[in-house]
Coordinates of C-alpha atoms in Angstrom, one line a residue:
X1334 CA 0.0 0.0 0.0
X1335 CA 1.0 3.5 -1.0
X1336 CA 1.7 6.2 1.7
X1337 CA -0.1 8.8 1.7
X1338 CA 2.0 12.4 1.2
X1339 CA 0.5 15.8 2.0
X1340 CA 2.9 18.6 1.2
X1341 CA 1.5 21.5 2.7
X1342 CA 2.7 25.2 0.5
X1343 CA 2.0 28.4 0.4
X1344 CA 0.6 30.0 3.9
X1345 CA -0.1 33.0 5.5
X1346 CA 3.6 34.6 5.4
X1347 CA 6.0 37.0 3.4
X1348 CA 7.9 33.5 2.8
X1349 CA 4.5 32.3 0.8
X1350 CA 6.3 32.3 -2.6
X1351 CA 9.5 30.6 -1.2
X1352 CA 7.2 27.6 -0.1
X1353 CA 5.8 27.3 -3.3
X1354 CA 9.4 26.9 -5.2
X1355 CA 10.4 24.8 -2.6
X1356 CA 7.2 22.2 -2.5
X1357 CA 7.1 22.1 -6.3
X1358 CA 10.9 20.5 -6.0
X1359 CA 9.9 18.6 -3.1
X1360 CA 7.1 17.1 -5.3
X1361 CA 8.6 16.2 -8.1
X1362 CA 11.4 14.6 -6.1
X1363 CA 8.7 12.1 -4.4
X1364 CA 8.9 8.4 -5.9
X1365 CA 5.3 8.4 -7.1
X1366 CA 5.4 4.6 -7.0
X1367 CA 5.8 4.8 -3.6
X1368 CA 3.2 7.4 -2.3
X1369 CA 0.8 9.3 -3.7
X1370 CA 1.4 13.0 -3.1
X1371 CA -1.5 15.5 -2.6
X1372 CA -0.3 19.2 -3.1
X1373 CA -2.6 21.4 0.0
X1374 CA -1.8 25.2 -1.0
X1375 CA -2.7 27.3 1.6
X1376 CA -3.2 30.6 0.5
X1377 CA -2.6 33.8 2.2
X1378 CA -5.4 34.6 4.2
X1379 CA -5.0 31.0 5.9
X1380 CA -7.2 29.2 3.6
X1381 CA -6.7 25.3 2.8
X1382 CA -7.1 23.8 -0.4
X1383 CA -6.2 20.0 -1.4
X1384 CA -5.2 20.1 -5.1
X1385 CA -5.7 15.9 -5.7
X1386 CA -3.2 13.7 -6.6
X1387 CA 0.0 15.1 -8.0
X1388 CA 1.0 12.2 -11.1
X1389 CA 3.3 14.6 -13.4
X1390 CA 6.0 17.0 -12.6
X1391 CA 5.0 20.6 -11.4
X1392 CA 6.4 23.0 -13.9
X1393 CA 5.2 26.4 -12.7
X1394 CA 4.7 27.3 -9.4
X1395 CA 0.9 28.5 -10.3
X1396 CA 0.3 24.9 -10.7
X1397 CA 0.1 24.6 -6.6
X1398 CA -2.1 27.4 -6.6
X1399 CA -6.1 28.0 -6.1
X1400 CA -8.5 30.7 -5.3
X1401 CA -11.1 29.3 -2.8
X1402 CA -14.1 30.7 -1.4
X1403 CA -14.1 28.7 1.9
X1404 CA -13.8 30.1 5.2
X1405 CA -10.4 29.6 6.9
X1406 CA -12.1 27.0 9.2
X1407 CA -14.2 25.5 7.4
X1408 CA -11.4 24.9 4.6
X1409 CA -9.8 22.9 7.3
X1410 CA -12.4 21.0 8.4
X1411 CA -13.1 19.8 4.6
X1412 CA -9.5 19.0 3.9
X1413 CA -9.4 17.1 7.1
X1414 CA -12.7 15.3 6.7
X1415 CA -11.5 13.9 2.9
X1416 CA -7.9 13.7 3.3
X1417 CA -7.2 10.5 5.8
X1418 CA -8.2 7.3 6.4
X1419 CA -7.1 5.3 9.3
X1420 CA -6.5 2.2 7.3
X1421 CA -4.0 3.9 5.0
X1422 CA -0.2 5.3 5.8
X1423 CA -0.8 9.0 6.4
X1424 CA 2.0 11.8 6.8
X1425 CA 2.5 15.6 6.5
X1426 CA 5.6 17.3 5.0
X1427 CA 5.1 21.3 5.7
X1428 CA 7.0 23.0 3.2
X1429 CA 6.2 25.7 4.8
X1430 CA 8.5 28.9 6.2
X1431 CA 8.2 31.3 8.4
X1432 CA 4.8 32.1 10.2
X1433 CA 2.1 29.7 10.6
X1434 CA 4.4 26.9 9.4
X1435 CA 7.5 27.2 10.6
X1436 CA 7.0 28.4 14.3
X1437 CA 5.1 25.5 16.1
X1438 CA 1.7 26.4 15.1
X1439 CA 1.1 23.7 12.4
X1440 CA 3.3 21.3 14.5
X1441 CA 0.5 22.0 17.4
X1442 CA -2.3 21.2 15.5
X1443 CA -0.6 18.2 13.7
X1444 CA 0.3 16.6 17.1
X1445 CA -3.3 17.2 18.5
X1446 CA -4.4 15.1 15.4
X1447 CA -2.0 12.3 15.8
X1448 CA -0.5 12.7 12.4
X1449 CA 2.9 12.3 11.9
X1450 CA 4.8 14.9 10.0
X1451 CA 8.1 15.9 8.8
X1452 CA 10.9 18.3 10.7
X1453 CA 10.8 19.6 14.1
X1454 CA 8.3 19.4 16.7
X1455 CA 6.1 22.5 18.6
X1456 CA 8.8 23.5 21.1
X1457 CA 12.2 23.4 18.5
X1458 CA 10.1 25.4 15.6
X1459 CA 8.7 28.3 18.2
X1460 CA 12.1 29.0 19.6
X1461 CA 14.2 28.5 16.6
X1462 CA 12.0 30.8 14.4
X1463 CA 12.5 33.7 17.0
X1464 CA 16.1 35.0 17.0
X1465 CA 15.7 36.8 20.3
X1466 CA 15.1 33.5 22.1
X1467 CA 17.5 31.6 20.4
X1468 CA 20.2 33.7 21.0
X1469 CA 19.3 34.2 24.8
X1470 CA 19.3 30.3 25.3
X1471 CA 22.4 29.6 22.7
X1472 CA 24.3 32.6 25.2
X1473 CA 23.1 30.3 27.9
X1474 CA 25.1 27.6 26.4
X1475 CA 28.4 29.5 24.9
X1476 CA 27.8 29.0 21.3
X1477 CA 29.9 32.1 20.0
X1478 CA 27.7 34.6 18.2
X1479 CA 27.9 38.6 17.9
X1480 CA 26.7 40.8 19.7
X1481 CA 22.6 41.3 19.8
X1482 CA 19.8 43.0 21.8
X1483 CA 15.9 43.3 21.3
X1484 CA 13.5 45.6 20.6
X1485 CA 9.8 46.0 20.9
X1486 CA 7.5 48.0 19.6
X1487 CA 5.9 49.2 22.8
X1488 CA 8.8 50.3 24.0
X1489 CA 9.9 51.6 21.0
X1490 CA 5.9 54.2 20.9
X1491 CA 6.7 54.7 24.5
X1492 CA 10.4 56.6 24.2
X1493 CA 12.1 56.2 20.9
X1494 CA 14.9 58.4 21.8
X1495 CA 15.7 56.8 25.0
X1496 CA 15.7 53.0 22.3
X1497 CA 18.2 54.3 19.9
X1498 CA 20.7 55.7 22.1
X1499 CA 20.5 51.9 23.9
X1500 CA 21.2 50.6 20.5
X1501 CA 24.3 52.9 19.7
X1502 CA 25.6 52.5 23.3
X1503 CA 25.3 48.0 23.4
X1504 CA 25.6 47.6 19.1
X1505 CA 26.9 50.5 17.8
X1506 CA 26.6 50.4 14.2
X1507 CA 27.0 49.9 11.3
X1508 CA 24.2 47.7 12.8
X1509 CA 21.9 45.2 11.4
X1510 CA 17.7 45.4 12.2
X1511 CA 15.6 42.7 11.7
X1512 CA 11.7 41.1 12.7
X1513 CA 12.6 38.8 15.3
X1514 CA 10.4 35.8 13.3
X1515 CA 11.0 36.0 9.9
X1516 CA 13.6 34.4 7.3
X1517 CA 14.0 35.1 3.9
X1518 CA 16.1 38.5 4.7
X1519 CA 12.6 40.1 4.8
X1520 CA 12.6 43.3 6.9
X1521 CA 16.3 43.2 7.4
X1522 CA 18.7 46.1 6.6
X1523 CA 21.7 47.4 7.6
X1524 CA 22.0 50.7 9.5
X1525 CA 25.2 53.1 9.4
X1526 CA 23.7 56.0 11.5
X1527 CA 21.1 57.2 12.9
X1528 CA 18.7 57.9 10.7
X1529 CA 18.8 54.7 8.7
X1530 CA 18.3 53.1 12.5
X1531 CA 15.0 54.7 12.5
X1532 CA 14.3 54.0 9.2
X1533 CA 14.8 50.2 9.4
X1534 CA 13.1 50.1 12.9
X1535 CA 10.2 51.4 11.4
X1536 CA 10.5 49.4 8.4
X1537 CA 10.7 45.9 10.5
X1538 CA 7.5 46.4 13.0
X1539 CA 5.5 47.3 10.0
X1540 CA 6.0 43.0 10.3
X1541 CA 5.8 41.8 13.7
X1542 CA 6.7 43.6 17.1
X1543 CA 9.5 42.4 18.2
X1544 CA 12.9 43.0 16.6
X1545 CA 16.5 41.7 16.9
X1546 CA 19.3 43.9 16.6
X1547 CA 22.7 42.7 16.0
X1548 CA 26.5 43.9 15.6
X1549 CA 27.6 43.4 11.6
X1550 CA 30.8 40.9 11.4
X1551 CA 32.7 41.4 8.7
X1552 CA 33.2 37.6 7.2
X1553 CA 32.2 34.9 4.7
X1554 CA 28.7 33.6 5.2
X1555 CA 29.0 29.7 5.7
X1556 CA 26.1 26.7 6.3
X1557 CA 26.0 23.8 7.8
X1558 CA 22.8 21.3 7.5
X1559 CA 22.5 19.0 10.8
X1560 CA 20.1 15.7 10.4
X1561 CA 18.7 13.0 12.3
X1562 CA 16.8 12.4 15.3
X1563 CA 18.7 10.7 18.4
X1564 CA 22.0 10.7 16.6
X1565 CA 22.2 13.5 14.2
X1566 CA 25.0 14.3 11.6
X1567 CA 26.5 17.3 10.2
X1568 CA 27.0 18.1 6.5
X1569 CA 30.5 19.6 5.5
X1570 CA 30.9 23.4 5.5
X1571 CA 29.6 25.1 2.4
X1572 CA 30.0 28.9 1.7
X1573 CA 27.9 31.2 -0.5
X1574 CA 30.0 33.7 -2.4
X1575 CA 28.0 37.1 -3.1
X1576 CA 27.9 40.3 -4.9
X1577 CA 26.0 42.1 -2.3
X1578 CA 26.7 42.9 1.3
X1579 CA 24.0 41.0 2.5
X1580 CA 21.9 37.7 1.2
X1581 CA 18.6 39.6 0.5
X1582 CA 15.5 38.1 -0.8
X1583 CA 16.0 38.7 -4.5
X1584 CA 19.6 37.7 -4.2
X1585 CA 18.3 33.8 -2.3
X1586 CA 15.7 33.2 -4.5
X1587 CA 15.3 35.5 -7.5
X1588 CA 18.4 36.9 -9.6
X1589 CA 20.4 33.5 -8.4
X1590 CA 23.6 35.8 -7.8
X1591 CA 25.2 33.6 -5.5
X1592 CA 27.7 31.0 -5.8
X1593 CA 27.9 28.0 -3.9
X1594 CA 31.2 27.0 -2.8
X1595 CA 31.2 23.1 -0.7
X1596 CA 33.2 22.3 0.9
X1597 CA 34.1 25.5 1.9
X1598 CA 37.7 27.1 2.2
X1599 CA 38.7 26.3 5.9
X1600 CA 41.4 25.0 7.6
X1601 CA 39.7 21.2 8.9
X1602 CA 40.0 21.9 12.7
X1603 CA 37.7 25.0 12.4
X1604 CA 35.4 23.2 9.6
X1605 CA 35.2 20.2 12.6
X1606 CA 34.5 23.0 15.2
X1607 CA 32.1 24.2 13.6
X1608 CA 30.2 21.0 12.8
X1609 CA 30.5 20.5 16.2
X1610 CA 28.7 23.4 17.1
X1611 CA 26.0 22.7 14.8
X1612 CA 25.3 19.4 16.1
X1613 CA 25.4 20.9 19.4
X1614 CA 22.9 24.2 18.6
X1615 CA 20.8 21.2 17.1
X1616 CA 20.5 19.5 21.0
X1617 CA 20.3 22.9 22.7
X1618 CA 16.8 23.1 20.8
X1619 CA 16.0 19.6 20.8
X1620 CA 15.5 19.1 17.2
X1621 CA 14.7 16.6 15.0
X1622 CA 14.6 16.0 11.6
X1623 CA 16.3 18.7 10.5
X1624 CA 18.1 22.0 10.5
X1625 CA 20.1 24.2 8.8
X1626 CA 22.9 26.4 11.1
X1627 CA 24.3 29.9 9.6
X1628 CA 27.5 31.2 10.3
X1629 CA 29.6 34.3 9.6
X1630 CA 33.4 33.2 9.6
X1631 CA 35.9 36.2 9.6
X1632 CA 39.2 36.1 7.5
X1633 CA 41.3 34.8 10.6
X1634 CA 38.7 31.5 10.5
X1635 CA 36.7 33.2 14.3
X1636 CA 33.0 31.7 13.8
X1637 CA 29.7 33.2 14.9
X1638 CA 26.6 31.4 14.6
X1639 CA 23.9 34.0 13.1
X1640 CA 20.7 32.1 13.2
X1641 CA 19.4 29.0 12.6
X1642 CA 16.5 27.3 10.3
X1643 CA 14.1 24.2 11.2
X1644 CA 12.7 23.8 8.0
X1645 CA 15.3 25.4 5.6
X1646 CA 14.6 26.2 1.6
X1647 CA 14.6 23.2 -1.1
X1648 CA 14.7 25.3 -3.7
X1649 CA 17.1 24.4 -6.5
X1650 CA 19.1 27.2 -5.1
X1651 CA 19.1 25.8 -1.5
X1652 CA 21.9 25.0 0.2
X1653 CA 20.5 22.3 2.2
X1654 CA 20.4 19.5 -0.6
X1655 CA 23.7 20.7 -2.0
X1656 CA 25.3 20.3 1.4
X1657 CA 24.4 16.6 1.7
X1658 CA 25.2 15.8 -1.9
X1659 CA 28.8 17.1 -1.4
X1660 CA 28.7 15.2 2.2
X1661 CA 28.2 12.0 1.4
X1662 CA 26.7 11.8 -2.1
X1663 CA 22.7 11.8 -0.5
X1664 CA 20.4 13.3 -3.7
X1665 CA 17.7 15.2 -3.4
X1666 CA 15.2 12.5 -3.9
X1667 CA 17.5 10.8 -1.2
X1668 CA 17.0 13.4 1.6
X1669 CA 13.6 13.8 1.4
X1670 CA 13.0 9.9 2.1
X1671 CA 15.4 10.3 4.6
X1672 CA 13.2 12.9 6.3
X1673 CA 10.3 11.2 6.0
X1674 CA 11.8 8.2 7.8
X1675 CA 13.3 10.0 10.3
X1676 CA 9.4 11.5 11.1
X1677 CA 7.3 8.3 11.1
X1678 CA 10.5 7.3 13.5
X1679 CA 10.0 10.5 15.5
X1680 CA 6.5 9.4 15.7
X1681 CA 6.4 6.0 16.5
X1682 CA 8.9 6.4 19.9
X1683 CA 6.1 9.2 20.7
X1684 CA 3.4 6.8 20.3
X1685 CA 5.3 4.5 22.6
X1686 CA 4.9 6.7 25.1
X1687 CA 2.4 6.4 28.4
X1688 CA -0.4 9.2 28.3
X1689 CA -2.1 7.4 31.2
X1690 CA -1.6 6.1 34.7
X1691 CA -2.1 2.5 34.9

């Protein structure tokens, strides 16, 4: 009997177009002979819609994409209604980034309905997806990263004077601003004085209302992908070369003007530190499945870990395939039955679990 795949794309967040690219690979990577893969776009207001069995390759991104008239609620209720049946192999693989799929909230719901799924669980995805928490517990546990403090908007209305001399005094600048719960680069932007500080400030809450405001190292941005469960393993060290100062959101996913470089140039002791410290940011947050660890790496080979990712891009300009094909030969179609394994194994020592006294 087939498994049953739902790839879930789209969703209410600035990364909705990102999850598109990135299902459309993931779906055309699946073995159809093994499972049969059901698209669910979610559009941006929330709304689900299952788009039936996927048999031929997804060419255009517009393919995963319908306009439904459903409520938000009752859009789930029909997808969940028609979608499983208990005498069939059911799983979920959210392609999804950023809010409402990346940050716990679809990992909730999926563990309420008893329905295994792919890549981290409720607790891993809230905290990695907000940088401010991350970085308070990874400080906690001396993983080297730059300096950082937060910002949010209340206290920004309440005395926006008294917030940008606290920046200057702790960051300094040239400084980087960004929404505390957001990937992509969207909302980020580097500040050289004051009045690009307020700029960018005001720029990032028009997103959420916390921000995350950090020192700028000047270094080569590096990646390392960490999976597993129990045991997890870390991909070699591979480097993005780029024409702009910072990865924006056209650079990662539009005009492709970036170059990957894997392994990366490093001496091997600091390559082997750092995929120590990946491995080791991966247990801080308890993850599974997956994740993807950034680095800056200045020219005298000091590493900072800038953020981290639970459920990083597979685009076909992703660095999280490319890592693992460089690694230890793994191909795409590879690592996504690799994840999949790695959930229904994630699920079954759950279900082993006692939920009752005896």
């Amino acid at each position: 009997m087939k498994t049953n795949v739902y790839v879930l794309c789209g969703g209410k967040s600035v990364e909705h177009r990102v999850s598109l690219i990135s299902a459309s690979a993931i779906i055309n990577s699946l073995d159809k002979k093994k499972y049969h893969v059901y698209p669910i776009y979610i559009s941006d207001e929330g709304i689900w819609s299952n788009l039936g069995i996927v048999e031929d390759e997804i060419k255009e991104i517009s393919e995963l994409m319908y306009q439904s008239s459903n409520t938000v609620i009752s859009s789930i209720e029909t997808f969940l209604r028609s979608s499983f049946n208990e005498r069939e192999q059911n799983i979920v693989f959210p392609a999804l980034h950023g809010t409402n799929g990346e940050d716990g909230t679809i990992q909730g719901l999926l563990e309420i309905l008893d329905i295994p799924y792919v890549g981290n669980g409720v607790m891993s995805s809230a905290i990695g997806i907000d940088k401010v928490v991350t970085k308070d517990l990874f400080a906690k546990h001396n993983i080297p990263q730059g300096k950082y403090t937060r910002l949010l908007q209340h206290q920004w209305k309440k005395d926006k004077l008294f917030s940008i001399e606290r920046i200057e005094e702790t960051i300094g600048y040239p400084a980087y601003v960004k929404p505390a719960s957001l990937g992509s680069s969207v909302g980020i932007n580097r500040c050289a004085n004051r009045e690009e500080l307020e700029a960018a400030i005001h720029e990032a809450f028009s997103f959420e209302d916390k921000l995350v405001i950090e020192e700028e190292i000047i270094g080569r941005e590096m990646q390392i992908s960490v999976v597993g469960n129990e045991f997890p393993k870390a991909s070699v060290v591979g480097e993005f070369i780029q024409e702009r100062q910072f990865m924006d959101y056209a650079a990662k996913y539009t005009d492709g003007k970036l170059i990957q470089v894997i392994p990366a140039k490093l001496t091997e002791k600091v390559s082997e530190l750092m995929r120590e410290v990946a491995i080791k940011s991966f247990d801080v947050l308890n993850c599974s499945g997956l994740v993807r660890v950034d680095y800056f790496v200045t020219d005298d080979e000091r590493f900072y870990v800038n953020e981290v990712n639970t459920m990083p891009g597979f685009t076909k300009l992703s660095m999280t395939p490319a890592l693992w094909e460089k690694t230890d030969q793994t191909t795409y179609p590879e690592l996504i039955e690799k994840l999949i394994n790695l959930a229904f194994e994630r699920y079954n020592k759950r279900k082993s679990f006692l939920y009752k006294r005896k």
